[in-house]
mmCIF file with all atom_site columns, C-alpha atoms in Angstrom:
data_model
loop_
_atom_site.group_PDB
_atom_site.id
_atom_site.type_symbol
_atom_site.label_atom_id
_atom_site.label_alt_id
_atom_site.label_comp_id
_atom_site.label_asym_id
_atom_site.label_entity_id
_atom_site.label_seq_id
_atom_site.pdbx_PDB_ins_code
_atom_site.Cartn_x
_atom_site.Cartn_y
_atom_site.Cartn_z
_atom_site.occupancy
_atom_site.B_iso_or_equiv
_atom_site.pdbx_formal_charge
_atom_site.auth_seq_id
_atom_site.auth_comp_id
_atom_site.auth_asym_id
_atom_site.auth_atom_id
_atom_site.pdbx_PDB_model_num
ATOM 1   C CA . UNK Z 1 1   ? 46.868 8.297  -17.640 1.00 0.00 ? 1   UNK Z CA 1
ATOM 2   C CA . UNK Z 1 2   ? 45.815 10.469 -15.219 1.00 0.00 ? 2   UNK Z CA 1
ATOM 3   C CA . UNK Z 1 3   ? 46.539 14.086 -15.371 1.00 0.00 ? 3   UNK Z CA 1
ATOM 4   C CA . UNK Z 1 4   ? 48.424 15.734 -12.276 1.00 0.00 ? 4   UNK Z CA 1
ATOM 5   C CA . UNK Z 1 5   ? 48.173 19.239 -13.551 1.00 0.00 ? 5   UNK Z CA 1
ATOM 6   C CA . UNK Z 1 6   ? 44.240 19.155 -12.977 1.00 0.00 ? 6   UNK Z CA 1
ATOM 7   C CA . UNK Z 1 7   ? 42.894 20.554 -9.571  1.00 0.00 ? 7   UNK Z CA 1
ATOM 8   C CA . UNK Z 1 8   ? 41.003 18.816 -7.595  1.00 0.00 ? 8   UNK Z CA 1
ATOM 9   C CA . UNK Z 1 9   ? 37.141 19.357 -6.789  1.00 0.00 ? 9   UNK Z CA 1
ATOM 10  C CA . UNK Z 1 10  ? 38.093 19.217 -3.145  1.00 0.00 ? 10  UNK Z CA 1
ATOM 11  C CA . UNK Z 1 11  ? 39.795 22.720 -2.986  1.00 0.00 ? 11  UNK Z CA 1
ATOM 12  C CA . UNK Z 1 12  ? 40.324 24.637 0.232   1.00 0.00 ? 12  UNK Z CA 1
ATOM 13  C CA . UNK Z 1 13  ? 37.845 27.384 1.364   1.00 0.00 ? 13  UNK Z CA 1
ATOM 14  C CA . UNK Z 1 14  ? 39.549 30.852 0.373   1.00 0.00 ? 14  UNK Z CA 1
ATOM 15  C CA . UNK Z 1 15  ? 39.892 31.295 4.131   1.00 0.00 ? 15  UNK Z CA 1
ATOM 16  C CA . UNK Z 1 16  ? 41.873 28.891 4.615   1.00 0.00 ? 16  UNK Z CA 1
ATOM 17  C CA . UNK Z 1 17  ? 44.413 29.428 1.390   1.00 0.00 ? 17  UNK Z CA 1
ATOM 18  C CA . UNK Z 1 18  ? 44.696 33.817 2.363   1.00 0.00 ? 18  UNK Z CA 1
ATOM 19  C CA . UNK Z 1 19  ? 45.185 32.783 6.121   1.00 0.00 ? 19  UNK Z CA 1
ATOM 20  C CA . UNK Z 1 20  ? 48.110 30.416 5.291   1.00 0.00 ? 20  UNK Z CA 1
ATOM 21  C CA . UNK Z 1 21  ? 49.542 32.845 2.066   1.00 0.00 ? 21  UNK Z CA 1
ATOM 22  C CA . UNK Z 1 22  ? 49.510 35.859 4.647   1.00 0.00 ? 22  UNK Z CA 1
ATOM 23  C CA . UNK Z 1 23  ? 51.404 34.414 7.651   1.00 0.00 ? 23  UNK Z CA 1
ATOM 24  C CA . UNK Z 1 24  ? 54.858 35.111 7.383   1.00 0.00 ? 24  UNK Z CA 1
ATOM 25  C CA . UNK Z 1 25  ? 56.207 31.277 8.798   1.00 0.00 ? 25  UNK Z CA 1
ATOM 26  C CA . UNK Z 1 26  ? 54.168 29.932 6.291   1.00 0.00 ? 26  UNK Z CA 1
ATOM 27  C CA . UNK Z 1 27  ? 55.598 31.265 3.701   1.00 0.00 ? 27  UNK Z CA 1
ATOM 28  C CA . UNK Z 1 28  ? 59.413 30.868 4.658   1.00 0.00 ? 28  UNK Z CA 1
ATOM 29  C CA . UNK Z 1 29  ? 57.973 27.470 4.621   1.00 0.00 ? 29  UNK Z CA 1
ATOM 30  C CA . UNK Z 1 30  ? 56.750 27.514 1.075   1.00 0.00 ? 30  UNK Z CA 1
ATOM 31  C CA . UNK Z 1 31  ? 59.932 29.629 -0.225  1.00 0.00 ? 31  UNK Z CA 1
ATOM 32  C CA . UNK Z 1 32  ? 62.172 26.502 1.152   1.00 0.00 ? 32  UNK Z CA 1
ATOM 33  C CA . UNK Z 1 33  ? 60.077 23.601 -0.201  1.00 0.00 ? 33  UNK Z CA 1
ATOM 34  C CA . UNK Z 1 34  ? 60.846 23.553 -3.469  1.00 0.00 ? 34  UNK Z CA 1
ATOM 35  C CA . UNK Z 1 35  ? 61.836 20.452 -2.903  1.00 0.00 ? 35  UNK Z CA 1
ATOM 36  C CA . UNK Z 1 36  ? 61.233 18.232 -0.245  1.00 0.00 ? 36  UNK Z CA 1
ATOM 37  C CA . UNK Z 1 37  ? 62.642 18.843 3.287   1.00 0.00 ? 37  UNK Z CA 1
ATOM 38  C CA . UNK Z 1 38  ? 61.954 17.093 6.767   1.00 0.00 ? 38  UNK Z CA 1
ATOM 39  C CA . UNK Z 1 39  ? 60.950 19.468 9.455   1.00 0.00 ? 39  UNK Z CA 1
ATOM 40  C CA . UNK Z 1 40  ? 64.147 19.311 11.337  1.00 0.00 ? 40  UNK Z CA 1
ATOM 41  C CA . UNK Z 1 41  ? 65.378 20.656 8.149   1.00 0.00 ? 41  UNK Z CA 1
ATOM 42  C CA . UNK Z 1 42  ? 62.479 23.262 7.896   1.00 0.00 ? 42  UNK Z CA 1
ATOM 43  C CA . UNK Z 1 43  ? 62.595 24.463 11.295  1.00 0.00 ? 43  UNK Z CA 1
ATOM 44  C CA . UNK Z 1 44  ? 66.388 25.078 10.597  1.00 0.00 ? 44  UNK Z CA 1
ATOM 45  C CA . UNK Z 1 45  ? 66.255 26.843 7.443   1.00 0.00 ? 45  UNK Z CA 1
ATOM 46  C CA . UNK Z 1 46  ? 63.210 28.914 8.310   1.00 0.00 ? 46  UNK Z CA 1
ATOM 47  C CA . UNK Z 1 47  ? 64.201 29.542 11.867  1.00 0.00 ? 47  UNK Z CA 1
ATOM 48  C CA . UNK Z 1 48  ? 61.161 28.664 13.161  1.00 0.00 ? 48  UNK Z CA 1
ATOM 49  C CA . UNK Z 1 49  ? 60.724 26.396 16.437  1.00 0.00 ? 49  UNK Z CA 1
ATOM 50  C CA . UNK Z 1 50  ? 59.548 22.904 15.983  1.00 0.00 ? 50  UNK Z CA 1
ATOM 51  C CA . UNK Z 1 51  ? 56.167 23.147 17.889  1.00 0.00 ? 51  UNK Z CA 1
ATOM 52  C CA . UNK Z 1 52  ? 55.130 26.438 15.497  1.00 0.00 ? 52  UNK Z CA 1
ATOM 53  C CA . UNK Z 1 53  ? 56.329 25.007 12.460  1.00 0.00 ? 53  UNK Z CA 1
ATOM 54  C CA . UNK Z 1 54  ? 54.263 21.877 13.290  1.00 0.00 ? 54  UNK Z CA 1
ATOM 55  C CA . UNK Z 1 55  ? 51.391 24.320 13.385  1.00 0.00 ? 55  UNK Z CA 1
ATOM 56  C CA . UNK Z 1 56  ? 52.337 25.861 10.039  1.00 0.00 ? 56  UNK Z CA 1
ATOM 57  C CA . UNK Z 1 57  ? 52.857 22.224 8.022   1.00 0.00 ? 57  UNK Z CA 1
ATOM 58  C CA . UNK Z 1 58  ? 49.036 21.498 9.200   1.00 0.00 ? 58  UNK Z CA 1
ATOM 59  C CA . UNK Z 1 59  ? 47.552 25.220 8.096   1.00 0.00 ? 59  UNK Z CA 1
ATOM 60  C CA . UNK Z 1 60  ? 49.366 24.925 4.922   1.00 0.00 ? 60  UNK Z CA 1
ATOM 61  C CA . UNK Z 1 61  ? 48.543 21.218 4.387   1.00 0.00 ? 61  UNK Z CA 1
ATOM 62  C CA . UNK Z 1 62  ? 44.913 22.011 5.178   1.00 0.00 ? 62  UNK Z CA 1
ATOM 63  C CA . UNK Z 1 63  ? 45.264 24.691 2.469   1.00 0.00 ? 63  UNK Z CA 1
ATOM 64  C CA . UNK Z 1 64  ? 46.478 22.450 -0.230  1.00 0.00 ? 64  UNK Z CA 1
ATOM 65  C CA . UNK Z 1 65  ? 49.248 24.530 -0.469  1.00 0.00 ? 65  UNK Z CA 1
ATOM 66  C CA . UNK Z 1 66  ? 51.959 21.657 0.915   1.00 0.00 ? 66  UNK Z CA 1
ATOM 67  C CA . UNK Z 1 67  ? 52.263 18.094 0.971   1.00 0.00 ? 67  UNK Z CA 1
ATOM 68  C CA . UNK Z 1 68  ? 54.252 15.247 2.885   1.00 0.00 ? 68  UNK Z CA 1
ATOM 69  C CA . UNK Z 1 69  ? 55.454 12.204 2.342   1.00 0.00 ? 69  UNK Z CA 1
ATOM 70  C CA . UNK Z 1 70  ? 57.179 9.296  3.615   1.00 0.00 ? 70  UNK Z CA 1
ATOM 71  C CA . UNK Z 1 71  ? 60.329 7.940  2.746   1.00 0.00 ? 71  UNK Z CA 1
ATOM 72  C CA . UNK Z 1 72  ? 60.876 4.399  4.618   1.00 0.00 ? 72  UNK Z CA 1
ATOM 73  C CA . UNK Z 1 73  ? 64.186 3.885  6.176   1.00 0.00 ? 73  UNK Z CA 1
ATOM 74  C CA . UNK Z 1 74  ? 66.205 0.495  5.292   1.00 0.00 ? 74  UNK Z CA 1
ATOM 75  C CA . UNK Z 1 75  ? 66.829 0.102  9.092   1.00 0.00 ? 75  UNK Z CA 1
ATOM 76  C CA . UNK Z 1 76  ? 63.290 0.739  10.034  1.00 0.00 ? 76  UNK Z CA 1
ATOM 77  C CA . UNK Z 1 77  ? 60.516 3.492  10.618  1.00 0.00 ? 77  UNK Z CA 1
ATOM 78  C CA . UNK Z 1 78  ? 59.942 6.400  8.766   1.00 0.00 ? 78  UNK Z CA 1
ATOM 79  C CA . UNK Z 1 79  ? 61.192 9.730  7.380   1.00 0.00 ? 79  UNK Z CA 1
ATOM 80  C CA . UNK Z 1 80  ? 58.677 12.288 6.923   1.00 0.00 ? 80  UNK Z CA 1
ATOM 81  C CA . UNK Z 1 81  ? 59.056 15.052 3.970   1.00 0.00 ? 81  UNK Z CA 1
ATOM 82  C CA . UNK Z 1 82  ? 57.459 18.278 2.800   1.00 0.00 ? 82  UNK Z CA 1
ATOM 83  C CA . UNK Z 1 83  ? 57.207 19.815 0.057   1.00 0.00 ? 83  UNK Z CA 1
ATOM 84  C CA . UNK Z 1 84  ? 55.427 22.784 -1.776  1.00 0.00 ? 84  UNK Z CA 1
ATOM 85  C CA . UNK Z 1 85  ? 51.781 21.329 -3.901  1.00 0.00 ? 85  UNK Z CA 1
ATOM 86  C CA . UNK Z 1 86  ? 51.115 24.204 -6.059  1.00 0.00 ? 86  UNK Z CA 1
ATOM 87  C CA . UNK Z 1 87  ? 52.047 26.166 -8.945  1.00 0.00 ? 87  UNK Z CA 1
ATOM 88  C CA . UNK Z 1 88  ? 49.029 28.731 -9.273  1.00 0.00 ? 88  UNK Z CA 1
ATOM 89  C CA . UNK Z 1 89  ? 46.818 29.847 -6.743  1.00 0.00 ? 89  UNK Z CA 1
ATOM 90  C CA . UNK Z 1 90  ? 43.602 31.474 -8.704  1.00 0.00 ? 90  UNK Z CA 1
ATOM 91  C CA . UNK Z 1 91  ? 40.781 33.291 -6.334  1.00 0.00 ? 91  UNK Z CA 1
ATOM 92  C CA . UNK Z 1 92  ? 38.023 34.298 -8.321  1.00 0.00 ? 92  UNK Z CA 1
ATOM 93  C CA . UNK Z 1 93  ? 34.569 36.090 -7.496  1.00 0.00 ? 93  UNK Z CA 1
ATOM 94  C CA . UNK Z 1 94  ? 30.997 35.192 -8.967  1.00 0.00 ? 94  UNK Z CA 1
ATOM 95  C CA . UNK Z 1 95  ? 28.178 37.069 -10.068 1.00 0.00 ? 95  UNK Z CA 1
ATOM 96  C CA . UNK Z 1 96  ? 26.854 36.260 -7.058  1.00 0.00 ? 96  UNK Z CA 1
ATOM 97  C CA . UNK Z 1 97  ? 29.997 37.698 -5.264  1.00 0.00 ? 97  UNK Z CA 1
ATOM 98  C CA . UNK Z 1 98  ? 31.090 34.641 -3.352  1.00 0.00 ? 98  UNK Z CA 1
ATOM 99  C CA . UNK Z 1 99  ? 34.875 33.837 -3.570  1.00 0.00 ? 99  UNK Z CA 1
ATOM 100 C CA . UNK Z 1 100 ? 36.402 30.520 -4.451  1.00 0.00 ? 100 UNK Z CA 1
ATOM 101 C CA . UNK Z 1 101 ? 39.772 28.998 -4.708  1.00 0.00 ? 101 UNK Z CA 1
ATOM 102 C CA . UNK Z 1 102 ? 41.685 27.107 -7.463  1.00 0.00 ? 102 UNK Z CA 1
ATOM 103 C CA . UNK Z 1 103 ? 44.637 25.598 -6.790  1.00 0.00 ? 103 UNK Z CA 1
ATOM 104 C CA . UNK Z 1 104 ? 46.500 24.596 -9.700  1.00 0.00 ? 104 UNK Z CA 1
ATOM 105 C CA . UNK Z 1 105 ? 48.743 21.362 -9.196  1.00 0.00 ? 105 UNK Z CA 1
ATOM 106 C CA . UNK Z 1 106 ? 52.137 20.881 -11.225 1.00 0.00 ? 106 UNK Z CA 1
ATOM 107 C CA . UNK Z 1 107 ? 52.530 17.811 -13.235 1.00 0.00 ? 107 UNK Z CA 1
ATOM 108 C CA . UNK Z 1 108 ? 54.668 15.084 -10.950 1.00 0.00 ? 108 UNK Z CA 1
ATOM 109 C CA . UNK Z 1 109 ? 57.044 12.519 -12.313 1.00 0.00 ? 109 UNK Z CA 1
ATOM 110 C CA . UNK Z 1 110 ? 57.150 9.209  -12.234 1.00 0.00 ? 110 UNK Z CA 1
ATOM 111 C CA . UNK Z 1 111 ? 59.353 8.920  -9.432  1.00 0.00 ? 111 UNK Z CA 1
ATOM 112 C CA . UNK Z 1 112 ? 57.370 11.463 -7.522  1.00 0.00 ? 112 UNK Z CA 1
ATOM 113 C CA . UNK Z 1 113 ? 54.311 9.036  -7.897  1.00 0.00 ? 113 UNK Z CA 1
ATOM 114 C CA . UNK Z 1 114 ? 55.551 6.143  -7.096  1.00 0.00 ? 114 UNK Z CA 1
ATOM 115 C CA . UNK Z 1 115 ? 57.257 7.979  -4.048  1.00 0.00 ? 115 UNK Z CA 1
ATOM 116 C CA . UNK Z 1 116 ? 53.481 9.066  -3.144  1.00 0.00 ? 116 UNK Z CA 1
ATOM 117 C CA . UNK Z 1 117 ? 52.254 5.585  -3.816  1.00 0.00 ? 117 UNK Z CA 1
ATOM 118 C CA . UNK Z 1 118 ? 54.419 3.745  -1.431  1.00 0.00 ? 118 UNK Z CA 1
ATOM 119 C CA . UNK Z 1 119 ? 53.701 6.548  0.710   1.00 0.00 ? 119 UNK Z CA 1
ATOM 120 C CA . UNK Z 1 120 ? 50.212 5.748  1.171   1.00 0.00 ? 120 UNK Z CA 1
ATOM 121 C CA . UNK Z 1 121 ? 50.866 1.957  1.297   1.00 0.00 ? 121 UNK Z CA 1
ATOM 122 C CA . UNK Z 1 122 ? 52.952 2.311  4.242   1.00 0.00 ? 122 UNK Z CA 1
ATOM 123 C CA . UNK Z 1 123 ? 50.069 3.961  5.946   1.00 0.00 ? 123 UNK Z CA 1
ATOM 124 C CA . UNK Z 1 124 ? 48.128 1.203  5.130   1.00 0.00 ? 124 UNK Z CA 1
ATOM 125 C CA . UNK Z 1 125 ? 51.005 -1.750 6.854   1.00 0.00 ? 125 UNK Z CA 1
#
C-alpha cells in the first residue's frame, strides 16, 4: 500500500514554492480549491481572467502546490479539474545555510486514486 501522505523526493526549489505562496492570484486560487474546480469555474470565483489564471495553474502546478485532473465526458473529450496538493508546506535551512522545501501531501481516497489513475490512462489513449 503505498502511502500518499509521504512527500516526494522531487520537491520544488524554494523559489519556486515563495514565488507562487506570495502572489496574490495564486492564492485566491489555492483558497478556492479545496476541492476540485475547472478553470472556468476558477477564473469566476477568483475573478481572475482566463489567460492569467492559466499562468497561475502552471506556477502553482510547477510548485507542487496544485494538481489537475481529468474527468472524461460520456459524450466525448475531456473535463479538466484543479485542485489544491498540499497540506504543509515546511522550508527549512541547513548548517550549511541553503534552504529547501517539503511539501507535505494529504492522504487521498480511493476514489481520488482511481480518479488520478484513469487520469493518466487517458493521457496515454
Amino acid at each position: 500500500m503505498v502511502d500518499d501522505t509521504a512527500t516526494s523526493d522531487d520537491q520544488p526549489s524554494p523559489e519556486l514554492v515563495l514565488d507562487a505562496l506570495d502572489d496574490p492570484g495564486c492564492q485566491s486560487i489555492l483558497r478556492e480549491t479545496a476541492d476540485p474546480m475547472t478553470a472556468t469555474e476558477l477564473a469566476e470565483a477568483c475573478d481572475i481572467p482566463r489567460s492569467t489564471l492559466y499562468r497561475k495553474l502552471e506556477q502553482l502546478s510547477d510548485a507542487a502546490l496544485l494538481r489537475e485532473h481529468d474527468k472524461i465526458n460520456p459524450d466525448g473529450g475531456r473535463t479538466s479539474y484543479y485542485q489544491r496538493n498540499f497540506e504543509n508546506v515546511n522550508i527549512t535551512i541547513d548548517e550549511d545555510d541553503t534552504f529547501s522545501v517539503t511539501i507535505e501531501h494529504g492522504r487521498q481516497g480511493t476514489d481520488e486514486r482511481l480518479r488520478d489513475i484513469w487520469s493518466k490512462m487517458g493521457d496515454e489513449l
